[in-house]
Short mmCIF file of C-alpha atoms in Angstrom, two decimals:
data_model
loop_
_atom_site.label_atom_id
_atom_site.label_comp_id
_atom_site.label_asym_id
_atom_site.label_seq_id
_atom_site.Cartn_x
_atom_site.Cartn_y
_atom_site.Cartn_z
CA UNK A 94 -12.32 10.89 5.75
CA UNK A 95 -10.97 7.34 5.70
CA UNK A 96 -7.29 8.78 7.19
CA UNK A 97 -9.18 10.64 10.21
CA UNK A 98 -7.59 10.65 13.97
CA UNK A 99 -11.31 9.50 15.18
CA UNK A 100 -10.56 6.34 13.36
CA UNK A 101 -7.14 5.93 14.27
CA UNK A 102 -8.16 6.13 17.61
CA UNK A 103 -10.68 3.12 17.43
CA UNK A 104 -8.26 0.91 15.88
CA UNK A 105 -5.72 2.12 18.88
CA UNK A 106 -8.89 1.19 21.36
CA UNK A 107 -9.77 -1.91 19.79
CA UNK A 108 -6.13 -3.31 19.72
CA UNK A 109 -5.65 -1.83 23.02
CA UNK A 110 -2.44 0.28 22.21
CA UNK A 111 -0.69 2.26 24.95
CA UNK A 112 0.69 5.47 23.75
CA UNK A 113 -1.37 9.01 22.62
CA UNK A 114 -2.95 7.69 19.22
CA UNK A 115 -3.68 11.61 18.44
CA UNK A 116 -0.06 11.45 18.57
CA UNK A 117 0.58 9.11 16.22
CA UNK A 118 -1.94 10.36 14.19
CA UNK A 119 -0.11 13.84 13.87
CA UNK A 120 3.13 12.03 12.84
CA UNK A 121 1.55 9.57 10.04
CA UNK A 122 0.21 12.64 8.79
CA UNK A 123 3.27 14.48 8.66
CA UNK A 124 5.34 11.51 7.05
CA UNK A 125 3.04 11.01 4.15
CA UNK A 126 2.82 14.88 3.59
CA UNK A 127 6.42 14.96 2.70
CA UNK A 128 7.54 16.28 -0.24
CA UNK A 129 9.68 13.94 -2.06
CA UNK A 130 6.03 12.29 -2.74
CA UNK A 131 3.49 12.21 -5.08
CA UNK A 132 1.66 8.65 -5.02
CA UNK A 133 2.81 7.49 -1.71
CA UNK A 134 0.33 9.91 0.54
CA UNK A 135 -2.66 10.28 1.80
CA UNK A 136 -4.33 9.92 -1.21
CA UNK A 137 -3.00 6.17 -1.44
CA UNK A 138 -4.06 5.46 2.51
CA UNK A 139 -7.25 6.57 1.95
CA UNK A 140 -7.56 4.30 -1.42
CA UNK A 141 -6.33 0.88 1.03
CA UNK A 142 -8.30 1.49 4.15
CA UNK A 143 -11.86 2.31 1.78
CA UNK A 144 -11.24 -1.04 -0.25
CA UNK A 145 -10.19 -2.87 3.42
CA UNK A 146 -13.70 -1.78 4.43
CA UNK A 147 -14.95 -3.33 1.11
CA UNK A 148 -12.76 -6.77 2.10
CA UNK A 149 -13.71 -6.47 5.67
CA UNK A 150 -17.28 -7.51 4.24
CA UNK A 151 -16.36 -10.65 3.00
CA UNK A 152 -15.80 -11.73 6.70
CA UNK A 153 -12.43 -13.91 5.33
CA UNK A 154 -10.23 -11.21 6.83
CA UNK A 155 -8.63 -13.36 10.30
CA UNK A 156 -7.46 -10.30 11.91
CA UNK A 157 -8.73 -7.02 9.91
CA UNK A 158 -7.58 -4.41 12.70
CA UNK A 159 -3.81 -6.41 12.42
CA UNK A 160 -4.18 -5.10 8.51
CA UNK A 161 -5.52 -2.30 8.95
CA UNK A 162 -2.65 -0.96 11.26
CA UNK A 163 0.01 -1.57 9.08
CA UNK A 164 -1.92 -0.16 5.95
CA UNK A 165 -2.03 3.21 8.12
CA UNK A 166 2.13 2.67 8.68
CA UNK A 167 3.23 1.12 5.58
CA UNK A 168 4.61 4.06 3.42
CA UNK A 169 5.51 5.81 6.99
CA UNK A 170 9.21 6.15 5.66
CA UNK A 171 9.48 7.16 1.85
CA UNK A 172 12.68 8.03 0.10
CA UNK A 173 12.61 7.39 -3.63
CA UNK A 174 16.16 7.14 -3.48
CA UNK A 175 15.99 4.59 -0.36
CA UNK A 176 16.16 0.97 -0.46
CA UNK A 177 14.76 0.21 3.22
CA UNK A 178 11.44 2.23 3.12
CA UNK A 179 9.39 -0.78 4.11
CA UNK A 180 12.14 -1.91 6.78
CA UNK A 181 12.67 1.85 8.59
CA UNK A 182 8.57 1.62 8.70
CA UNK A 183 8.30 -1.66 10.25
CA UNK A 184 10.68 -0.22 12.81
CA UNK A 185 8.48 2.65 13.15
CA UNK A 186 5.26 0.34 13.23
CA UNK A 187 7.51 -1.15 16.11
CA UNK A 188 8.05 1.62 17.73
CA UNK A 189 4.27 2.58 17.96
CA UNK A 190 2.66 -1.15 19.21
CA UNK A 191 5.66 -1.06 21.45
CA UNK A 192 5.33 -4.78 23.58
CA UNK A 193 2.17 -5.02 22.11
CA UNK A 194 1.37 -8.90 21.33
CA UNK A 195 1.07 -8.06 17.70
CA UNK A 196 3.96 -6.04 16.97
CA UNK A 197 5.91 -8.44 15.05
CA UNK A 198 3.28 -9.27 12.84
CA UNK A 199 2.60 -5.71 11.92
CA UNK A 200 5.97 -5.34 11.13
CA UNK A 201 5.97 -8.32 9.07
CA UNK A 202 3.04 -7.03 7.20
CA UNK A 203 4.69 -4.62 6.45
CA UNK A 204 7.41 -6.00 5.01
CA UNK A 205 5.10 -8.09 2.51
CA UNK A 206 4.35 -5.06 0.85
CA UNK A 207 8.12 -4.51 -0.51
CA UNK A 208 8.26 -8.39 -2.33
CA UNK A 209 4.51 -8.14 -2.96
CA UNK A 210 4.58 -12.34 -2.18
CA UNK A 211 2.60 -14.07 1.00
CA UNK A 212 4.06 -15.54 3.41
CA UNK A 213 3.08 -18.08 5.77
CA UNK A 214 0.19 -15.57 7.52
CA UNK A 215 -3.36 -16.53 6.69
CA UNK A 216 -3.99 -12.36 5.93
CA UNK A 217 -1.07 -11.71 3.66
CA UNK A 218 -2.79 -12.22 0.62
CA UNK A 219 -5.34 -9.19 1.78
CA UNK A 220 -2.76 -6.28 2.10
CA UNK A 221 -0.60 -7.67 -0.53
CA UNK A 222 -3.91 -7.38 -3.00
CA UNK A 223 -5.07 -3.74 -1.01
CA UNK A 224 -1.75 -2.93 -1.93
CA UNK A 225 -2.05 -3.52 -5.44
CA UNK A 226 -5.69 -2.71 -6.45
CA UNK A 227 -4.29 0.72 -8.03
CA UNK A 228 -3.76 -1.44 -11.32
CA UNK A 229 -7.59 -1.84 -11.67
CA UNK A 230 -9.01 1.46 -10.94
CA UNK A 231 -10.57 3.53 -13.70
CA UNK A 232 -8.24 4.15 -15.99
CA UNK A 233 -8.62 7.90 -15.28
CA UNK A 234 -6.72 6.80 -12.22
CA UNK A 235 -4.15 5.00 -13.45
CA UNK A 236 -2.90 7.91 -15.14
CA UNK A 237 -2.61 9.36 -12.72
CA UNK A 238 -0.92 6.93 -10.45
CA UNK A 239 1.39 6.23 -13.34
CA UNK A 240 2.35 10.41 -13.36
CA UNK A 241 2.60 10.53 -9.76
CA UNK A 242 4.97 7.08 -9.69
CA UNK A 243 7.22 9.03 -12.19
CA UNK A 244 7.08 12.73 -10.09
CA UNK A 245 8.67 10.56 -7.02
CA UNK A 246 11.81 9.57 -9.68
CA UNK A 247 11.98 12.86 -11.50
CA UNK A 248 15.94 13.00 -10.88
CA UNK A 249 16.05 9.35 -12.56
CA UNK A 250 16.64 10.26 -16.71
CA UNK A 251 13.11 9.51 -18.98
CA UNK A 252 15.58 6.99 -20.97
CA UNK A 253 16.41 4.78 -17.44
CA UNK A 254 12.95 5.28 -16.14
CA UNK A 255 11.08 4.14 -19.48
CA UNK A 256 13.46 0.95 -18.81
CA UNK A 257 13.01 -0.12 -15.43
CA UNK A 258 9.34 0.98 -15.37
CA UNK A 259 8.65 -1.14 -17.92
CA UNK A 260 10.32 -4.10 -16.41
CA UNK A 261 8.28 -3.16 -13.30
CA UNK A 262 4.76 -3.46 -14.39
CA UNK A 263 6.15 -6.28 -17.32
CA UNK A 264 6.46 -8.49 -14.18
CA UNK A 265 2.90 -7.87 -12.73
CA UNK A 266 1.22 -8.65 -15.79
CA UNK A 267 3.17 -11.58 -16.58
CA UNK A 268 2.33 -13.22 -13.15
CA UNK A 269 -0.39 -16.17 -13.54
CA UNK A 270 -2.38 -14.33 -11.06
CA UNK A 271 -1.71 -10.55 -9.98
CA UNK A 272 -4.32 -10.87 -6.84
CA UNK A 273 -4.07 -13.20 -4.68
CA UNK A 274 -7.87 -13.59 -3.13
CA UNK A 275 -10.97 -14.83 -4.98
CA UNK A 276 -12.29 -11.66 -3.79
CA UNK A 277 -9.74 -9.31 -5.63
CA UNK A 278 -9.55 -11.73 -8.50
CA UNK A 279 -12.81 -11.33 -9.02
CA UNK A 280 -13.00 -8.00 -9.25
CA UNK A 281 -9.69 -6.49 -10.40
CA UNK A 282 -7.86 -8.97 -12.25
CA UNK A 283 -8.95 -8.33 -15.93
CA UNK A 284 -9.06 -4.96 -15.82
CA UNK A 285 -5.47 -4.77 -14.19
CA UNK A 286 -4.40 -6.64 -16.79
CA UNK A 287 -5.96 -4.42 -19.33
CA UNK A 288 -4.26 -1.46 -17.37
CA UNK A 289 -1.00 -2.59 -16.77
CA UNK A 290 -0.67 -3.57 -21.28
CA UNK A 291 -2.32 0.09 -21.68
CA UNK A 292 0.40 1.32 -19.16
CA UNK A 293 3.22 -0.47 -20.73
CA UNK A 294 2.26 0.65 -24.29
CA UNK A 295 2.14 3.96 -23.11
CA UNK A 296 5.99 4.24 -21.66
#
């Protein structure tokens, strides 16, 4: 299991974290159990740390274990109805590296995940595209992902939704490139694209 505490716990050793990781563990756990969601869980933290394993490979990741912590932290907070869920977990991803060297850049890891665009950090393309690889999984998936998205609004009115949701994933497929990397170009742009018209078609 990708989410387990044994491998929270070697990312806490290897970045040399004070604090009870098994701790931590429990908590991220708890958070993404919540029940106001239905993409942003487990489910969707397993998904980015397997295909961070898959980048890790490429050996073009500067600082995988920086990624890799705030993947485990980056839907920590998740209110539907919320406008700060990437901020309030930054602040939580904080809170956990405490005065740890890297704490700021977790944070601001984080925060890439809300605008989806880089900034200066030579990594932000990788979480930005882990992020985002849900476009370009089977198709059976996407479904899914696309049901589950719409569970979390459920108290937003099928007229609004159809609306804004297709404005939503209108703007990813209209980008020049939705990934970022060679690596996720390579592999998931096309059929993202294919996804995302199938998924707009569909609304």
């Amino acid at each position: 299991m990708m989410t387990s505490n044994v491998r929270l716990e070697n990312l806490w050793r290897r970045l040399s974290l004070s604090g009870e990781a098994s701790a931590w563990h429990a908590r991220l756990l708890e958070c993404y159990a919540e029940p106001q969601r239905a993409y942003h869980t487990l489910q969707h933290l397993e998904e980015c740390l397997l295909l961070l394993d898959d980048a890790k490979a490429t050996g073009l990741i500067a600082k995988p274990d920086l990624i890799e912590m705030a993947l485990w932290i980056h839907d920590a907070v998740y209110d539907p109805q919320g406008s700060e869920n990437e901020e309030l977990s930054a602040q939580m991803a904080l809170e956990a590296l405490g005065d740890h060297p890297a704490a700021q850049e977790v944070a601001r890891l984080i925060l890439l995940t809300k605008s989806h665009q880089p900034g200066d950090g030579p990594d932000d393309a990788w979480i930005i595209d882990i992020d985002l690889a849900i476009f370009a999984q089977p198709m059976e998936r996407v479904r899914e992902y696309e049901r589950q998205i719409r569970a979390e609004y459920a108290w937003v009115p099928q007229a609004v939704y159809a609306e804004k949701r297709a404005e939503i994933l209108t703007g990813f497929l209209q980008r020049e490139q939705i990934y970022l990397t060679a690596w996720a170009r390579e592999r998931y742009e096309s059929q993202a694209k294919e996804n995302l018209r199938v998924l707009i078609d569909s609304i």
